[in-house]
Amino acid sequence: MRVHPTAYIHPDAVVHPTCHIGPHVVIEGPVRIGANCHLGPSVVVMGNTDIGSDCQIHAHAVIGDTPQDRKYTGAISYCRIGQGCVIRESVTIHRASIAQATTVVGNDCHLMTCSHVAHDCILADEVTLVSGALLGGHVQIGPQAIISGNVGIHQFVRVGQLAMLGGVAMISRDVPPFTMTDHQGEIIGLNAVGLARRGISTAEQQDLKTLFKVVCRSGMSHSRSIELAAELAQTDIGRQFVEFFQAETLRGFSRFRGKKSRSRKNLVPPVQHPPLAE
């Protein structure tokens, strides 16, 4: 293990001998760090935190600190980072606020500069947080979702698999899987590019299009549209889309933006130019 002489490693910590520990790193408490991890300058890892193998943690990231929750009274809780994650400069990930609970970041996640994962969040595999993305407590993010730059997500919100959230959006309600939001956090359609890049078949994409129209564009009541979608779903991905709406929600679902409001005419008011001087 290559440990810079200015680094501090607590006696209770277990760090794999293949790790690289940079200058001024602080590893405080019963931390466990897997093989081939690289901790850059001034990284801080605290508490009951497990970090999987092959993670790259860049300068000034803080992982496993106490939650920013007034109700937290010091109970033992945990933070777990999966394998192959990239955690960039000044990222913060807090351990859970509930006794014996765990904040989870899955495998192969990419957390870019200054993004924040609050207490009790659960991120599935291959999630991307772009710079400045902020997750409130108890947020759940599905696999391969992309949270764009400076997005703020309210506590207890769910974001489904392969969803893509528009930059600087305020997300206060659940975002279904395989969909995209605009900058206001409203659903504008399916994440067609993401579906194609992930190798989702034409039949599966068509199934999602049919179900999206039923749930989001039909004008039926929410309960009736979900019932009909459940009957129409033909693929596993389609059924996953419907199941997201059938599951318990604490925040409700993001608004689906109508076609009329999608036109540039409605989004951008006309510019009023002053009359030309004669």
Short mmCIF file of C-alpha atoms in Angstrom, two decimals:
data_model
loop_
_atom_site.label_atom_id
_atom_site.label_comp_id
_atom_site.label_asym_id
_atom_site.label_seq_id
_atom_site.Cartn_x
_atom_site.Cartn_y
_atom_site.Cartn_z
CA MET A 1 0.00 0.00 0.00
CA ARG A 2 1.29 3.40 -1.02
CA VAL A 3 0.41 5.85 1.76
CA HIS A 4 1.58 9.45 1.68
CA PRO A 5 3.35 10.38 4.93
CA THR A 6 0.84 13.16 5.62
CA ALA A 7 -2.17 10.80 5.47
CA TYR A 8 -3.94 9.55 8.61
CA ILE A 9 -5.47 6.08 8.83
CA HIS A 10 -7.39 5.14 11.98
CA PRO A 11 -6.29 1.91 13.70
CA ASP A 12 -9.77 0.41 13.23
CA ALA A 13 -9.76 1.01 9.49
CA VAL A 14 -9.11 -1.86 7.06
CA VAL A 15 -7.47 -0.67 3.85
CA HIS A 16 -6.47 -3.17 1.15
CA PRO A 17 -2.70 -3.22 0.58
CA THR A 18 -3.10 -2.41 -3.13
CA CYS A 19 -4.68 1.00 -2.42
CA HIS A 20 -3.04 4.34 -3.07
CA ILE A 21 -3.61 6.91 -0.31
CA GLY A 22 -2.71 10.47 -1.28
CA PRO A 23 -1.48 13.46 0.76
CA HIS A 24 -3.57 14.71 3.69
CA VAL A 25 -6.14 11.93 3.35
CA VAL A 26 -8.08 11.22 6.57
CA ILE A 27 -9.59 7.76 7.11
CA GLU A 28 -11.43 8.01 10.43
CA GLY A 29 -13.13 5.10 12.22
CA PRO A 30 -14.01 1.54 11.15
CA VAL A 31 -13.75 2.24 7.42
CA ARG A 32 -13.20 -0.62 4.96
CA ILE A 33 -11.65 0.10 1.55
CA GLY A 34 -11.33 -2.58 -1.15
CA ALA A 35 -8.54 -3.41 -3.56
CA ASN A 36 -6.99 -1.01 -6.07
CA CYS A 37 -8.72 2.12 -4.81
CA HIS A 38 -7.09 5.51 -5.31
CA LEU A 39 -7.80 8.29 -2.81
CA GLY A 40 -6.62 11.69 -3.99
CA PRO A 41 -5.41 14.65 -1.92
CA SER A 42 -7.43 15.61 1.18
CA VAL A 43 -10.11 12.95 0.76
CA VAL A 44 -11.99 12.27 4.01
CA VAL A 45 -13.69 8.91 4.70
CA MET A 46 -15.51 8.54 8.03
CA GLY A 47 -17.63 6.23 10.14
CA ASN A 48 -18.98 2.83 9.21
CA THR A 49 -18.20 3.20 5.53
CA ASP A 50 -17.41 0.42 3.05
CA ILE A 51 -15.85 1.26 -0.31
CA GLY A 52 -15.66 -1.44 -2.98
CA SER A 53 -12.67 -2.23 -5.14
CA ASP A 54 -11.34 -0.17 -8.06
CA CYS A 55 -12.84 3.14 -6.97
CA GLN A 56 -11.27 6.47 -7.92
CA ILE A 57 -11.94 9.15 -5.32
CA HIS A 58 -10.67 12.60 -6.23
CA ALA A 59 -9.47 15.54 -4.15
CA HIS A 60 -11.53 16.85 -1.24
CA ALA A 61 -14.37 14.34 -1.50
CA VAL A 62 -16.02 13.57 1.86
CA ILE A 63 -17.66 10.16 2.32
CA GLY A 64 -19.55 8.83 5.33
CA ASP A 65 -19.85 12.01 7.38
CA THR A 66 -22.83 12.46 9.71
CA PRO A 67 -26.17 13.27 8.05
CA GLN A 68 -27.49 16.80 7.73
CA ASP A 69 -30.67 15.87 9.57
CA ARG A 70 -31.89 17.60 12.73
CA LYS A 71 -33.49 14.35 13.86
CA TYR A 72 -30.17 12.50 13.85
CA THR A 73 -29.02 11.76 17.40
CA GLY A 74 -25.82 9.83 16.79
CA ALA A 75 -27.21 6.33 16.15
CA ILE A 76 -24.94 3.86 14.37
CA SER A 77 -25.60 3.95 10.63
CA TYR A 78 -23.71 3.11 7.48
CA CYS A 79 -22.50 4.22 4.06
CA ARG A 80 -21.67 1.79 1.26
CA ILE A 81 -19.98 2.54 -2.05
CA GLY A 82 -19.91 -0.15 -4.75
CA GLN A 83 -17.11 -1.26 -7.04
CA GLY A 84 -15.62 0.75 -9.88
CA CYS A 85 -17.09 4.10 -8.86
CA VAL A 86 -15.60 7.44 -9.88
CA ILE A 87 -16.14 10.13 -7.25
CA ARG A 88 -14.85 13.49 -8.37
CA GLU A 89 -13.63 16.60 -6.56
CA SER A 90 -15.61 17.85 -3.54
CA VAL A 91 -18.39 15.26 -3.77
CA THR A 92 -20.16 14.66 -0.43
CA ILE A 93 -21.92 11.41 0.53
CA HIS A 94 -23.46 11.18 4.00
CA ARG A 95 -24.25 8.08 5.99
CA ALA A 96 -27.84 7.22 6.92
CA SER A 97 -29.75 9.07 9.62
CA ILE A 98 -31.83 6.06 10.73
CA ALA A 99 -30.25 3.56 13.14
CA GLN A 100 -28.71 0.57 11.29
CA ALA A 101 -29.75 1.99 7.89
CA THR A 102 -27.37 2.52 4.98
CA THR A 103 -26.76 5.15 2.34
CA VAL A 104 -25.94 3.17 -0.82
CA VAL A 105 -24.08 4.07 -4.01
CA GLY A 106 -24.09 1.14 -6.44
CA ASN A 107 -21.41 -0.23 -8.74
CA ASP A 108 -19.85 1.80 -11.56
CA CYS A 109 -21.48 5.07 -10.57
CA HIS A 110 -19.98 8.37 -11.70
CA LEU A 111 -20.45 11.27 -9.31
CA MET A 112 -19.07 14.47 -10.81
CA THR A 113 -17.73 17.56 -9.06
CA CYS A 114 -19.61 19.03 -6.10
CA SER A 115 -22.55 16.63 -6.35
CA HIS A 116 -24.21 15.62 -3.07
CA VAL A 117 -25.82 12.36 -1.91
CA ALA A 118 -27.75 12.93 1.30
CA HIS A 119 -28.53 10.50 4.09
CA ASP A 120 -30.49 7.30 3.35
CA CYS A 121 -30.27 7.69 -0.43
CA ILE A 122 -30.06 4.56 -2.58
CA LEU A 123 -28.35 4.79 -5.97
CA ALA A 124 -28.46 1.70 -8.18
CA ASP A 125 -25.64 0.69 -10.54
CA GLU A 126 -24.26 2.99 -13.26
CA VAL A 127 -25.95 6.14 -12.04
CA THR A 128 -24.43 9.44 -13.20
CA LEU A 129 -24.65 12.63 -11.17
CA VAL A 130 -23.40 15.57 -13.21
CA SER A 131 -21.63 18.45 -11.46
CA GLY A 132 -23.70 20.21 -8.83
CA ALA A 133 -26.52 17.65 -8.68
CA LEU A 134 -28.05 17.59 -5.17
CA LEU A 135 -30.04 14.66 -3.78
CA GLY A 136 -32.16 15.20 -0.67
CA GLY A 137 -32.58 12.52 1.97
CA HIS A 138 -34.15 9.14 1.14
CA VAL A 139 -33.99 9.68 -2.63
CA GLN A 140 -33.94 6.51 -4.77
CA ILE A 141 -32.25 6.52 -8.19
CA GLY A 142 -32.69 3.62 -10.61
CA PRO A 143 -29.97 1.97 -12.71
CA GLN A 144 -28.31 3.99 -15.47
CA ALA A 145 -30.22 7.17 -14.65
CA ILE A 146 -28.55 10.48 -15.50
CA ILE A 147 -29.06 13.44 -13.18
CA SER A 148 -27.88 16.50 -15.10
CA GLY A 149 -25.93 19.45 -13.78
CA ASN A 150 -27.31 21.50 -10.87
CA VAL A 151 -30.48 19.42 -10.59
CA GLY A 152 -32.09 19.49 -7.15
CA ILE A 153 -34.13 16.46 -6.05
CA HIS A 154 -36.56 16.69 -3.11
CA GLN A 155 -36.48 14.21 -0.24
CA PHE A 156 -38.21 10.83 -0.79
CA VAL A 157 -38.39 11.21 -4.59
CA ARG A 158 -37.92 8.14 -6.80
CA VAL A 159 -36.20 8.32 -10.19
CA GLY A 160 -36.63 5.29 -12.42
CA GLN A 161 -34.16 3.33 -14.53
CA LEU A 162 -32.54 5.13 -17.47
CA ALA A 163 -34.39 8.35 -16.72
CA MET A 164 -32.63 11.53 -17.80
CA LEU A 165 -33.26 14.74 -15.86
CA GLY A 166 -32.78 18.06 -17.62
CA GLY A 167 -30.15 20.46 -16.30
CA VAL A 168 -31.00 22.79 -13.37
CA ALA A 169 -34.39 21.09 -12.98
CA MET A 170 -36.21 21.11 -9.64
CA ILE A 171 -37.52 17.58 -9.12
CA SER A 172 -40.14 17.38 -6.38
CA ARG A 173 -42.06 14.31 -7.60
CA ASP A 174 -41.24 10.83 -8.89
CA VAL A 175 -39.79 10.51 -12.41
CA PRO A 176 -40.79 7.29 -14.22
CA PRO A 177 -38.19 4.98 -15.77
CA PHE A 178 -37.04 5.48 -19.36
CA THR A 179 -38.33 9.08 -19.51
CA MET A 180 -36.82 12.56 -19.85
CA THR A 181 -37.62 15.79 -18.05
CA ASP A 182 -37.23 19.37 -19.18
CA HIS A 183 -35.55 22.12 -17.14
CA GLN A 184 -38.77 22.63 -15.18
CA GLY A 185 -38.86 18.97 -14.14
CA GLU A 186 -41.84 18.04 -16.32
CA ILE A 187 -41.88 14.78 -18.31
CA ILE A 188 -41.44 15.49 -22.02
CA GLY A 189 -41.15 11.98 -23.47
CA LEU A 190 -39.16 8.77 -23.52
CA ASN A 191 -35.36 8.78 -23.35
CA ALA A 192 -35.10 7.46 -26.91
CA VAL A 193 -31.35 8.05 -27.26
CA GLY A 194 -30.62 6.35 -23.94
CA LEU A 195 -32.80 3.38 -24.86
CA ALA A 196 -31.00 2.93 -28.17
CA ARG A 197 -27.55 3.23 -26.59
CA ARG A 198 -28.43 0.57 -24.02
CA GLY A 199 -29.47 -1.88 -26.72
CA ILE A 200 -33.18 -1.86 -25.95
CA SER A 201 -34.88 -3.71 -28.82
CA THR A 202 -37.30 -2.11 -31.25
CA ALA A 203 -40.15 -4.24 -29.86
CA GLU A 204 -39.39 -3.09 -26.32
CA GLN A 205 -39.20 0.54 -27.40
CA GLN A 206 -42.53 0.24 -29.19
CA ASP A 207 -44.09 -1.29 -26.08
CA LEU A 208 -42.84 1.65 -24.02
CA LYS A 209 -44.21 4.13 -26.56
CA THR A 210 -47.66 2.54 -26.37
CA LEU A 211 -47.65 2.49 -22.57
CA PHE A 212 -46.32 6.05 -22.36
CA LYS A 213 -49.21 7.29 -24.50
CA VAL A 214 -51.73 5.45 -22.33
CA VAL A 215 -50.34 6.70 -19.02
CA CYS A 216 -49.17 10.16 -20.01
CA ARG A 217 -51.20 11.29 -23.02
CA SER A 218 -54.57 9.53 -22.93
CA GLY A 219 -56.39 11.98 -20.68
CA MET A 220 -57.86 9.13 -18.64
CA SER A 221 -57.78 9.14 -14.86
CA HIS A 222 -54.49 8.02 -13.39
CA SER A 223 -55.90 4.82 -11.91
CA ARG A 224 -57.69 3.82 -15.11
CA SER A 225 -54.64 4.54 -17.30
CA ILE A 226 -52.45 2.34 -15.08
CA GLU A 227 -55.00 -0.48 -15.20
CA LEU A 228 -55.13 -0.33 -18.98
CA ALA A 229 -51.33 -0.10 -19.28
CA ALA A 230 -50.94 -3.20 -17.10
CA GLU A 231 -53.20 -5.08 -19.51
CA LEU A 232 -51.33 -3.85 -22.59
CA ALA A 233 -47.72 -4.36 -21.43
CA GLN A 234 -45.99 -6.94 -23.65
CA THR A 235 -42.36 -6.91 -22.46
CA ASP A 236 -40.45 -7.00 -19.18
CA ILE A 237 -39.39 -3.39 -19.71
CA GLY A 238 -42.98 -2.40 -20.34
CA ARG A 239 -44.11 -4.14 -17.17
CA GLN A 240 -41.31 -2.41 -15.26
CA PHE A 241 -42.62 0.94 -16.51
CA VAL A 242 -46.12 0.13 -15.26
CA GLU A 243 -44.89 -1.28 -11.93
CA PHE A 244 -43.20 2.04 -11.15
CA PHE A 245 -46.64 3.68 -11.12
CA GLN A 246 -48.17 0.83 -9.14
CA ALA A 247 -45.57 1.07 -6.36
CA GLU A 248 -46.02 3.26 -3.32
CA THR A 249 -45.15 6.90 -3.83
CA LEU A 250 -44.65 9.51 -1.12
CA ARG A 251 -44.33 12.42 -3.53
CA GLY A 252 -46.68 11.65 -6.43
CA PHE A 253 -45.58 11.75 -10.06
CA SER A 254 -44.01 14.49 -12.12
CA ARG A 255 -46.31 16.38 -14.43
CA PHE A 256 -46.48 15.29 -18.06
CA ARG A 257 -46.02 18.24 -20.33
CA GLY A 258 -48.64 18.55 -23.06
CA LYS A 259 -47.71 18.77 -26.73
CA LYS A 260 -48.95 22.35 -27.03
CA SER A 261 -46.63 23.60 -24.30
CA ARG A 262 -43.68 21.92 -26.06
CA SER A 263 -43.72 24.34 -28.97
CA ARG A 264 -41.08 27.02 -29.04
CA LYS A 265 -43.82 29.60 -29.47
CA ASN A 266 -45.16 28.82 -26.02
CA LEU A 267 -41.77 28.44 -24.36
CA VAL A 268 -40.11 31.62 -25.62
CA PRO A 269 -42.11 34.87 -25.74
CA PRO A 270 -41.65 36.98 -28.88
CA VAL A 271 -39.05 39.68 -28.68
CA GLN A 272 -40.48 43.18 -28.92
CA HIS A 273 -38.03 45.36 -30.86
CA PRO A 274 -38.25 49.16 -30.64
CA PRO A 275 -39.31 50.90 -33.85
CA LEU A 276 -36.51 51.95 -36.15
CA ALA A 277 -35.69 55.66 -36.14
CA GLU A 278 -36.63 57.43 -39.35
#
